[in-house]
Amino acid sequence: MRKGKLEARSDNIEEEIMSVKIVKDGKKVVTGTGGGQINVWKWGYWGDFEDRLLGHPQSVDCMNIVDQDTILTGSSDGIIRIIQINPNQMLGVVGEHGPLPLERMAMTSDNKFLVTASHDMNLKFWDIQYLYEDDDEEEEEGEGEEKEEVEEKSGKMEESSSDEEEQRGPRKKPVQKRVDDRKKKKHFYADLL
């Protein structure tokens, strides 16, 4: 059996690394630490991390990728957070598993649910479809408002052909916008956001 070869190694950092994910199409590596920081590394530059995101009060024990700019984090405080990478910011909270540390999280293959596991010996299923909703629904609702904005900015209205739209595929709202939309709707965890 052939063994893997160590290709690179980072410098030691002050905190224990608890979780790791690769984002930004392989250009960035994010690590969650025992002190609650998320460190952002540039691929190929392992001497020291390039950026740090603070805000978790306890260790970041698990992470999952939403898209190339957004991750979900599970912390020892039991809270599932939505984090944007470059620009680094916390976008919101999915929910709270409970007072015990989150150990693992995984998404269903259709991206409809996030499943979390904790020391409480329970699995919890979180509806996260709103993080993946297409922009098409909102386009129909706000089409008139968007046209007015375009006319104001450019002085005239230009419409793209349907062939161009088909080639590009459905547009996705940025996760920040989808999280903001979700905050506007009344739901059980509204006070956590």
mmCIF file of C-alpha atoms in Angstrom, residues 59-62 73-81 95-105 114-120 122 124 126:
data_model
loop_
_atom_site.group_PDB
_atom_site.id
_atom_site.type_symbol
_atom_site.label_atom_id
_atom_site.label_comp_id
_atom_site.label_asym_id
_atom_site.label_seq_id
_atom_site.Cartn_x
_atom_site.Cartn_y
_atom_site.Cartn_z
ATOM 1 C CA SER A 59 -14.626 26.712 20.133
ATOM 2 C CA VAL A 60 -15.660 26.230 16.495
ATOM 3 C CA ASP A 61 -15.977 22.443 16.445
ATOM 4 C CA CYS A 62 -17.530 21.802 13.032
ATOM 5 C CA THR A 73 -20.323 26.810 11.922
ATOM 6 C CA GLY A 74 -21.156 24.710 14.956
ATOM 7 C CA SER A 75 -19.756 25.913 18.243
ATOM 8 C CA SER A 76 -19.384 24.629 21.778
ATOM 9 C CA ASP A 77 -22.185 27.010 22.792
ATOM 10 C CA GLY A 78 -24.592 24.911 20.679
ATOM 11 C CA ILE A 79 -25.377 27.705 18.182
ATOM 12 C CA ILE A 80 -25.262 27.220 14.394
ATOM 13 C CA ARG A 81 -24.023 30.411 12.721
ATOM 14 C CA GLY A 95 -30.665 27.940 15.333
ATOM 15 C CA GLU A 96 -29.503 26.582 18.666
ATOM 16 C CA HIS A 97 -29.098 22.833 19.014
ATOM 17 C CA GLY A 98 -29.017 23.140 22.788
ATOM 18 C CA PRO A 99 -26.665 24.158 25.570
ATOM 19 C CA LEU A 100 -24.187 21.368 24.864
ATOM 20 C CA PRO A 101 -21.395 21.537 22.250
ATOM 21 C CA LEU A 102 -22.154 20.727 18.620
ATOM 22 C CA GLU A 103 -19.981 17.871 17.424
ATOM 23 C CA ARG A 104 -20.994 17.238 13.813
ATOM 24 C CA MET A 105 -23.138 18.703 11.068
ATOM 25 C CA LEU A 114 -28.866 20.606 7.955
ATOM 26 C CA VAL A 115 -28.504 17.750 10.433
ATOM 27 C CA THR A 116 -26.656 18.456 13.685
ATOM 28 C CA ALA A 117 -25.396 16.129 16.414
ATOM 29 C CA SER A 118 -24.461 17.121 19.943
ATOM 30 C CA HIS A 119 -23.597 15.669 23.326
ATOM 31 C CA ASP A 120 -27.346 15.588 24.086
ATOM 32 C CA ASN A 122 -30.097 13.799 19.600
ATOM 33 C CA LYS A 124 -31.786 17.804 14.926
ATOM 34 C CA TRP A 126 -32.905 22.334 10.360
#
